GROMACS .gro file of C-alpha atoms in nm:
model
  358
    1MET     CA    1  -0.010   0.006   0.016
    2GLU     CA    2   0.137   0.343  -0.096
    3LYS     CA    3   0.228   0.550   0.211
    4ARG     CA    4   0.050   0.903   0.229
    5ILE     CA    5   0.075   1.209   0.415
    6ALA     CA    6  -0.266   1.365   0.576
    7ILE     CA    7  -0.265   1.742   0.621
    8VAL     CA    8  -0.544   1.878   0.858
    9ASN     CA    9  -0.653   2.228   0.844
   10PRO     CA   10  -0.988   2.430   0.934
   11SER     CA   11  -1.060   2.490   0.553
   12VAL     CA   12  -0.873   2.586   0.235
   13PRO     CA   13  -0.908   2.951   0.153
   14HIS     CA   14  -0.818   3.069  -0.180
   15TYR     CA   15  -0.453   3.214  -0.093
   16ARG     CA   16  -0.362   2.859   0.042
   17GLU     CA   17  -0.498   2.671  -0.252
   18ASP     CA   18  -0.158   2.650  -0.463
   19PHE     CA   19   0.048   2.546  -0.179
   20TYR     CA   20  -0.157   2.223  -0.144
   21ARG     CA   21  -0.179   2.177  -0.513
   22TYR     CA   22   0.222   2.177  -0.537
   23ILE     CA   23   0.233   1.937  -0.226
   24LYS     CA   24   0.006   1.702  -0.387
   25GLU     CA   25   0.207   1.706  -0.717
   26ARG     CA   26   0.509   1.585  -0.538
   27LEU     CA   27   0.368   1.366  -0.259
   28ALA     CA   28   0.074   1.123  -0.213
   29CYS     CA   29  -0.107   1.365   0.008
   30ASP     CA   30  -0.469   1.407   0.129
   31VAL     CA   31  -0.610   1.739   0.288
   32PHE     CA   32  -0.855   1.711   0.560
   33THR     CA   33  -1.073   1.987   0.672
   34TYR     CA   34  -1.333   2.050   0.965
   35GLU     CA   35  -1.493   2.362   0.907
   36ASP     CA   36  -1.787   2.394   0.650
   37MET     CA   37  -1.821   2.653   0.378
   38LYS     CA   38  -2.066   2.869   0.568
   39SER     CA   39  -1.813   2.930   0.860
   40THR     CA   40  -1.544   3.022   0.602
   41SER     CA   41  -1.768   3.256   0.430
   42ASN     CA   42  -1.867   3.434   0.737
   43ARG     CA   43  -1.508   3.532   0.791
   44ASN     CA   44  -1.500   3.672   0.449
   45PHE     CA   45  -1.273   3.412   0.309
   46LYS     CA   46  -1.319   3.297  -0.045
   47GLU     CA   47  -1.318   2.920  -0.060
   48SER     CA   48  -1.075   2.743  -0.289
   49GLN     CA   49  -1.172   2.483  -0.543
   50LEU     CA   50  -0.951   2.215  -0.408
   51ILE     CA   51  -1.104   1.877  -0.319
   52THR     CA   52  -1.075   1.778   0.057
   53LYS     CA   53  -1.189   1.514   0.292
   54ARG     CA   54  -1.418   1.614   0.576
   55LEU     CA   55  -1.377   1.538   0.941
   56LYS     CA   56  -1.670   1.578   1.154
   57SER     CA   57  -1.601   1.801   1.454
   58ILE     CA   58  -1.737   1.963   1.772
   59LYS     CA   59  -1.638   2.297   1.921
   60LEU     CA   60  -1.682   2.385   2.279
   61LYS     CA   61  -1.596   2.738   2.328
   62LYS     CA   62  -1.232   2.760   2.217
   63PHE     CA   63  -1.156   2.381   2.223
   64LEU     CA   64  -1.206   2.140   1.912
   65LEU     CA   65  -1.247   1.779   1.899
   66PHE     CA   66  -1.262   1.629   1.549
   67ASN     CA   67  -1.275   1.273   1.431
   68ILE     CA   68  -0.933   1.118   1.448
   69PHE     CA   69  -1.021   0.773   1.309
   70PRO     CA   70  -0.981   0.836   0.911
   71LEU     CA   71  -0.643   0.962   1.017
   72LEU     CA   72  -0.544   0.621   1.170
   73SER     CA   73  -0.584   0.451   0.834
   74LYS     CA   74  -0.285   0.249   0.755
   75GLN     CA   75  -0.236   0.425   0.456
   76TYR     CA   76  -0.107   0.762   0.644
   77GLN     CA   77   0.237   0.772   0.767
   78THR     CA   78   0.263   1.128   0.829
   79LEU     CA   79   0.016   1.346   0.979
   80VAL     CA   80   0.040   1.739   0.966
   81LEU     CA   81  -0.168   1.855   1.226
   82MET     CA   82  -0.231   2.227   1.360
   83TRP     CA   83  -0.018   2.338   1.634
   84ASP     CA   84  -0.289   2.475   1.873
   85PHE     CA   85  -0.326   2.350   2.217
   86ALA     CA   86  -0.702   2.402   2.201
   87GLN     CA   87  -0.720   2.098   1.971
   88ILE     CA   88  -0.807   1.812   2.169
   89SER     CA   89  -0.777   1.574   1.880
   90THR     CA   90  -0.434   1.674   1.829
   91TRP     CA   91  -0.340   1.605   2.187
   92LEU     CA   92  -0.485   1.258   2.158
   93LEU     CA   93  -0.297   1.160   1.839
   94LEU     CA   94   0.026   1.289   2.008
   95ILE     CA   95  -0.010   1.111   2.317
   96THR     CA   96  -0.088   0.785   2.132
   97LYS     CA   97   0.186   0.786   1.912
   98PRO     CA   98   0.373   0.501   2.052
   99LEU     CA   99   0.042   0.299   1.952
  100HIS     CA  100  -0.019   0.444   1.598
  101ARG     CA  101   0.357   0.502   1.529
  102LYS     CA  102   0.269   0.796   1.269
  103LYS     CA  103   0.505   1.055   1.213
  104ILE     CA  104   0.357   1.395   1.332
  105ILE     CA  105   0.449   1.751   1.216
  106LEU     CA  106   0.306   2.046   1.387
  107TRP     CA  107   0.191   2.341   1.166
  108GLY     CA  108   0.144   2.685   1.320
  109GLN     CA  109   0.284   3.018   1.411
  110GLY     CA  110   0.440   2.886   1.724
  111ILE     CA  111   0.351   3.185   1.924
  112SER     CA  112   0.030   3.387   2.022
  113VAL     CA  113  -0.036   3.716   1.822
  114LYS     CA  114  -0.216   3.832   2.146
  115ARG     CA  115   0.058   3.733   2.372
  116TYR     CA  116   0.339   3.792   2.133
  117LEU     CA  117   0.561   4.022   2.352
  118VAL     CA  118   0.551   3.779   2.658
  119GLU     CA  119   0.594   3.448   2.449
  120GLU     CA  120   0.884   3.581   2.236
  121VAL     CA  121   1.063   3.578   2.585
  122HIS     CA  122   0.888   3.293   2.741
  123PRO     CA  123   0.749   3.035   2.497
  124ASN     CA  124   0.414   2.879   2.580
  125ARG     CA  125   0.452   2.590   2.779
  126LEU     CA  126   0.165   2.412   2.616
  127LEU     CA  127   0.290   2.442   2.267
  128MET     CA  128   0.619   2.337   2.418
  129ALA     CA  129   0.475   2.026   2.527
  130MET     CA  130   0.295   1.955   2.190
  131LEU     CA  131   0.629   2.001   2.019
  132LYS     CA  132   0.817   1.778   2.257
  133LEU     CA  133   0.583   1.490   2.160
  134ALA     CA  134   0.597   1.552   1.791
  135ASP     CA  135   0.862   1.479   1.525
  136GLY     CA  136   0.898   1.837   1.386
  137ALA     CA  137   0.703   2.165   1.292
  138TRP     CA  138   0.638   2.368   1.008
  139VAL     CA  139   0.648   2.731   1.135
  140TYR     CA  140   0.550   3.038   0.939
  141MET     CA  141   0.832   3.265   1.012
  142GLU     CA  142   1.210   3.224   1.062
  143LYS     CA  143   1.235   3.434   1.395
  144GLU     CA  144   0.986   3.185   1.563
  145THR     CA  145   1.186   2.894   1.408
  146VAL     CA  146   1.479   3.019   1.548
  147GLN     CA  147   1.334   3.042   1.907
  148TRP     CA  148   1.209   2.665   1.892
  149LYS     CA  149   1.530   2.533   1.750
  150ALA     CA  150   1.693   2.679   2.048
  151ILE     CA  151   1.478   2.471   2.272
  152PHE     CA  152   1.455   2.147   2.049
  153PRO     CA  153   1.781   2.174   1.857
  154ASP     CA  154   1.736   1.798   1.749
  155LYS     CA  155   1.387   1.849   1.613
  156ALA     CA  156   1.292   1.884   1.253
  157ILE     CA  157   1.171   2.236   1.230
  158VAL     CA  158   1.137   2.438   0.938
  159ALA     CA  159   1.038   2.808   0.854
  160LEU     CA  160   0.806   2.803   0.552
  161ASN     CA  161   0.828   3.173   0.486
  162ASN     CA  162   0.432   3.224   0.469
  163THR     CA  163   0.314   3.353   0.123
  164ILE     CA  164  -0.003   3.335  -0.098
  165SER     CA  165  -0.129   3.153  -0.394
  166GLY     CA  166  -0.082   3.363  -0.738
  167VAL     CA  167   0.216   3.534  -0.579
  168GLU     CA  168   0.398   3.518  -0.916
  169LYS     CA  169   0.128   3.665  -1.100
  170VAL     CA  170   0.125   3.956  -0.867
  171LEU     CA  171   0.486   4.025  -0.939
  172ASP     CA  172   0.429   4.019  -1.304
  173THR     CA  173   0.182   4.313  -1.286
  174HIS     CA  174   0.287   4.622  -1.460
  175TYR     CA  175   0.146   4.937  -1.598
  176ASP     CA  176   0.322   5.225  -1.751
  177VAL     CA  177   0.284   5.596  -1.639
  178ASP     CA  178   0.011   5.684  -1.906
  179GLU     CA  179  -0.202   5.339  -1.834
  180LEU     CA  180  -0.182   5.441  -1.435
  181LYS     CA  181  -0.310   5.792  -1.545
  182GLY     CA  182  -0.583   5.642  -1.735
  183ILE     CA  183  -0.677   5.390  -1.452
  184LYS     CA  184  -0.709   5.673  -1.198
  185LYS     CA  185  -0.924   5.874  -1.428
  186LYS     CA  186  -1.139   5.559  -1.499
  187HIS     CA  187  -1.194   5.537  -1.085
  188ASN     CA  188  -1.249   5.905  -1.074
  189ILE     CA  189  -0.952   5.938  -0.816
  190THR     CA  190  -0.782   6.255  -0.820
  191GLU     CA  191  -0.557   6.279  -0.502
  192ASP     CA  192  -0.166   6.279  -0.546
  193ILE     CA  193  -0.085   6.022  -0.313
  194LEU     CA  194  -0.285   5.693  -0.241
  195LEU     CA  195  -0.279   5.476   0.050
  196ILE     CA  196  -0.442   5.149   0.006
  197TYR     CA  197  -0.576   4.897   0.259
  198CYS     CA  198  -0.673   4.536   0.184
  199ALA     CA  199  -0.777   4.300   0.482
  200ARG     CA  200  -1.078   4.169   0.646
  201PHE     CA  201  -1.262   4.405   0.883
  202ASP     CA  202  -1.310   4.092   1.111
  203ASN     CA  203  -1.161   4.191   1.444
  204PRO     CA  204  -1.067   4.525   1.620
  205TYR     CA  205  -0.707   4.435   1.662
  206ARG     CA  206  -0.665   4.574   1.308
  207ARG     CA  207  -0.705   4.902   1.472
  208PHE     CA  208  -0.969   5.067   1.253
  209ASP     CA  209  -0.975   5.346   1.504
  210LEU     CA  210  -0.621   5.436   1.385
  211LEU     CA  211  -0.732   5.421   1.008
  212ILE     CA  212  -1.013   5.667   1.080
  213GLN     CA  213  -0.777   5.895   1.262
  214THR     CA  214  -0.550   5.888   0.967
  215ILE     CA  215  -0.801   5.975   0.727
  216GLU     CA  216  -0.906   6.281   0.939
  217LEU     CA  217  -0.548   6.378   1.017
  218LEU     CA  218  -0.424   6.405   0.651
  219ASP     CA  219  -0.522   6.659   0.393
  220PRO     CA  220  -0.806   6.522   0.194
  221ARG     CA  221  -0.688   6.723  -0.126
  222LYS     CA  222  -0.343   6.530  -0.143
  223TYR     CA  223  -0.438   6.188   0.039
  224GLY     CA  224  -0.679   5.952  -0.072
  225PHE     CA  225  -0.753   5.615   0.071
  226ILE     CA  226  -0.834   5.287  -0.139
  227ILE     CA  227  -1.030   5.041   0.100
  228ILE     CA  228  -1.080   4.651  -0.004
  229GLY     CA  229  -1.236   4.431   0.234
  230GLU     CA  230  -1.554   4.366   0.445
  231GLY     CA  231  -1.622   4.255   0.787
  232ALA     CA  232  -1.825   4.306   1.097
  233TYR     CA  233  -1.595   4.582   1.214
  234LYS     CA  234  -1.594   4.780   0.897
  235PRO     CA  235  -1.627   5.166   0.973
  236ASP     CA  236  -1.868   5.392   0.782
  237PHE     CA  237  -1.645   5.537   0.515
  238LEU     CA  238  -1.922   5.720   0.341
  239PRO     CA  239  -1.860   6.074   0.514
  240TYR     CA  240  -1.502   6.098   0.357
  241LYS     CA  241  -1.492   6.205   0.000
  242ASN     CA  242  -1.137   6.100  -0.049
  243VAL     CA  243  -1.201   5.726   0.053
  244TYR     CA  244  -1.286   5.487  -0.237
  245ASP     CA  245  -1.439   5.168  -0.074
  246TYR     CA  246  -1.447   4.864  -0.293
  247GLY     CA  247  -1.557   4.628  -0.050
  248LYS     CA  248  -1.467   4.269  -0.113
  249VAL     CA  249  -1.240   4.217  -0.438
  250TYR     CA  250  -1.145   3.893  -0.586
  251GLU     CA  251  -1.127   3.998  -0.972
  252LYS     CA  252  -0.758   4.011  -1.022
  253GLN     CA  253  -0.786   4.283  -1.281
  254LEU     CA  254  -0.961   4.520  -1.035
  255LYS     CA  255  -0.706   4.449  -0.760
  256ASP     CA  256  -0.422   4.483  -1.025
  257GLU     CA  257  -0.556   4.841  -1.077
  258LEU     CA  258  -0.623   4.955  -0.755
  259PHE     CA  259  -0.287   4.838  -0.599
  260SER     CA  260  -0.078   4.975  -0.923
  261ILE     CA  261  -0.236   5.329  -0.864
  262ALA     CA  262  -0.174   5.307  -0.484
  263ASP     CA  263   0.175   5.464  -0.328
  264ILE     CA  264   0.153   5.309  -0.013
  265TYR     CA  265   0.006   4.983   0.162
  266TYR     CA  266  -0.141   5.112   0.501
  267GLN     CA  267  -0.271   4.864   0.773
  268PRO     CA  268  -0.247   5.021   1.130
  269GLY     CA  269  -0.237   4.667   1.305
  270TRP     CA  270  -0.256   4.298   1.275
  271ILE     CA  271  -0.097   4.287   0.969
  272GLY     CA  272  -0.054   3.944   0.824
  273LEU     CA  273  -0.020   3.776   0.501
  274SER     CA  274  -0.162   4.085   0.322
  275VAL     CA  275   0.159   4.227   0.353
  276VAL     CA  276   0.303   3.988   0.116
  277GLU     CA  277   0.048   4.059  -0.156
  278ALA     CA  278   0.110   4.435  -0.104
  279MET     CA  279   0.491   4.378  -0.124
  280ALA     CA  280   0.444   4.159  -0.449
  281TYR     CA  281   0.273   4.482  -0.603
  282GLY     CA  282   0.580   4.684  -0.522
  283LYS     CA  283   0.440   4.883  -0.237
  284PRO     CA  284   0.626   5.018   0.073
  285ILE     CA  285   0.447   4.922   0.392
  286LEU     CA  286   0.325   5.170   0.646
  287THR     CA  287   0.218   5.026   0.982
  288PHE     CA  288   0.254   5.084   1.363
  289LYS     CA  289   0.544   4.914   1.571
  290ARG     CA  290   0.421   4.609   1.762
  291SER     CA  291   0.310   4.704   2.114
  292GLU     CA  292   0.074   4.616   2.368
  293ALA     CA  293  -0.156   4.857   2.214
  294VAL     CA  294  -0.090   4.765   1.859
  295LEU     CA  295  -0.067   4.368   1.801
  296GLN     CA  296   0.081   4.240   1.487
  297CYS     CA  297   0.078   3.888   1.320
  298VAL     CA  298   0.401   3.700   1.255
  299GLU     CA  299   0.429   3.822   0.891
  300TYR     CA  300   0.514   4.182   1.039
  301HIS     CA  301   0.870   4.052   1.036
  302TYR     CA  302   0.882   4.078   0.665
  303ILE     CA  303   0.874   4.484   0.720
  304GLU     CA  304   1.217   4.617   0.756
  305HIS     CA  305   1.211   4.980   0.864
  306ASP     CA  306   1.324   5.236   0.618
  307ARG     CA  307   1.408   4.939   0.359
  308ASN     CA  308   1.066   4.832   0.241
  309GLY     CA  309   0.843   5.013   0.478
  310ILE     CA  310   0.798   5.243   0.769
  311LEU     CA  311   0.731   5.158   1.116
  312LEU     CA  312   0.556   5.415   1.312
  313ASN     CA  313   0.567   5.487   1.714
  314ASN     CA  314   0.240   5.687   1.713
  315ILE     CA  315  -0.036   5.862   1.512
  316GLU     CA  316   0.140   6.202   1.560
  317GLU     CA  317   0.441   6.062   1.395
  318LEU     CA  318   0.251   5.943   1.075
  319LYS     CA  319   0.164   6.299   0.939
  320GLU     CA  320   0.524   6.413   0.963
  321THR     CA  321   0.662   6.107   0.840
  322LEU     CA  322   0.445   6.127   0.528
  323SER     CA  323   0.521   6.493   0.456
  324LYS     CA  324   0.879   6.414   0.446
  325LEU     CA  325   0.861   6.096   0.214
  326MET     CA  326   0.986   6.170  -0.145
  327GLN     CA  327   0.837   5.975  -0.449
  328ARG     CA  328   1.172   5.846  -0.521
  329GLU     CA  329   1.189   5.697  -0.170
  330LEU     CA  330   0.861   5.526  -0.203
  331ILE     CA  331   0.958   5.375  -0.527
  332ALA     CA  332   1.293   5.256  -0.374
  333MET     CA  333   1.104   5.095  -0.081
  334GLY     CA  334   0.870   4.925  -0.305
  335MET     CA  335   1.127   4.788  -0.534
  336GLN     CA  336   1.279   4.612  -0.200
  337SER     CA  337   0.936   4.484  -0.127
  338LYS     CA  338   0.941   4.313  -0.469
  339ARG     CA  339   1.286   4.187  -0.414
  340ILE     CA  340   1.212   4.030  -0.077
  341VAL     CA  341   0.917   3.854  -0.224
  342GLN     CA  342   1.122   3.745  -0.541
  343ASP     CA  343   1.391   3.615  -0.317
  344LYS     CA  344   1.221   3.417  -0.051
  345LEU     CA  345   0.847   3.443  -0.078
  346LEU     CA  346   0.748   3.256  -0.407
  347MET     CA  347   0.514   2.964  -0.360
  348GLY     CA  348   0.773   2.703  -0.482
  349ASN     CA  349   0.991   2.829  -0.198
  350MET     CA  350   0.754   2.771   0.061
  351VAL     CA  351   0.630   2.424  -0.063
  352GLN     CA  352   1.016   2.317  -0.087
  353ASN     CA  353   1.067   2.439   0.263
  354ALA     CA  354   0.753   2.221   0.383
  355LEU     CA  355   0.896   1.911   0.204
  356SER     CA  356   1.236   1.931   0.337
  357ILE     CA  357   1.123   1.774   0.668
  358LEU     CA  358   0.883   1.536   0.501
   0.00000   0.00000   0.00000
């Protein structure tokens, strides 16, 4: 019987589809999910077209129990499970490893975004216990990988360098100067400098209050804001004539146009995978430094201050910083953004990193 790999994830959103497809092209692999399409849609994800196998699950508050028996089939030699201490089923599979003898790779951030400042000094003990029982881990970013390798030097732990499906096509997007003028005219956008936001309005940690403060702080005749995204916490942008709200955008041509005419990608907090897309479009990144007040996801570490973006201390600093930035500096930082993606954030790189410990 051919030995296969089983990967368990809540769902397969569109931005993760290529990762699974490339894995399946190289290895015998089945992808299992335990969330239905309705719950995925409610989080404003676009569901992928990848065929998956469904695991029945029960959720009690933050704790999750899914059916482990399909994973115990003799055809599966390796299990890739979510590195989440609230997943009871993962604990069961880890504890019973001496019985089923399957290799287990844990997949996750390796740190809590909400408790990041604490856990980057004192790693979570429950995550530590899980990794001690496992054979290795897929960690999203290099920073957290280094942290866990220091604790478990003999474990197979690799940084995936988290990226998105279709990033290569985004890198190839290009319009000349006349085309950009035409696109701005097409969308009736007149401001000289455009900041673009593209992320779900799904939790207050993205600091939409700072987004509104920025809109009100900057000169509306000079600065415009392009907004892409929907969600329960979305502010009312109607009072602001220099805000262009497009809601959900999955059409590539429209997204290409909007990102191409923008000068800066701006997301005040909780910056995650959206930063990869913005960097691939060649945009400098503007956000606030990680702090107790402003939480940032692990992909925040793709931003290098004064190289491919600006990390702000506070809202007062924002206006002064933007007033001093020259167009050539924005272009230079945008080129660095593209270069970082080309060098380390192609989907092929992420897949190769994953395969390296399988």
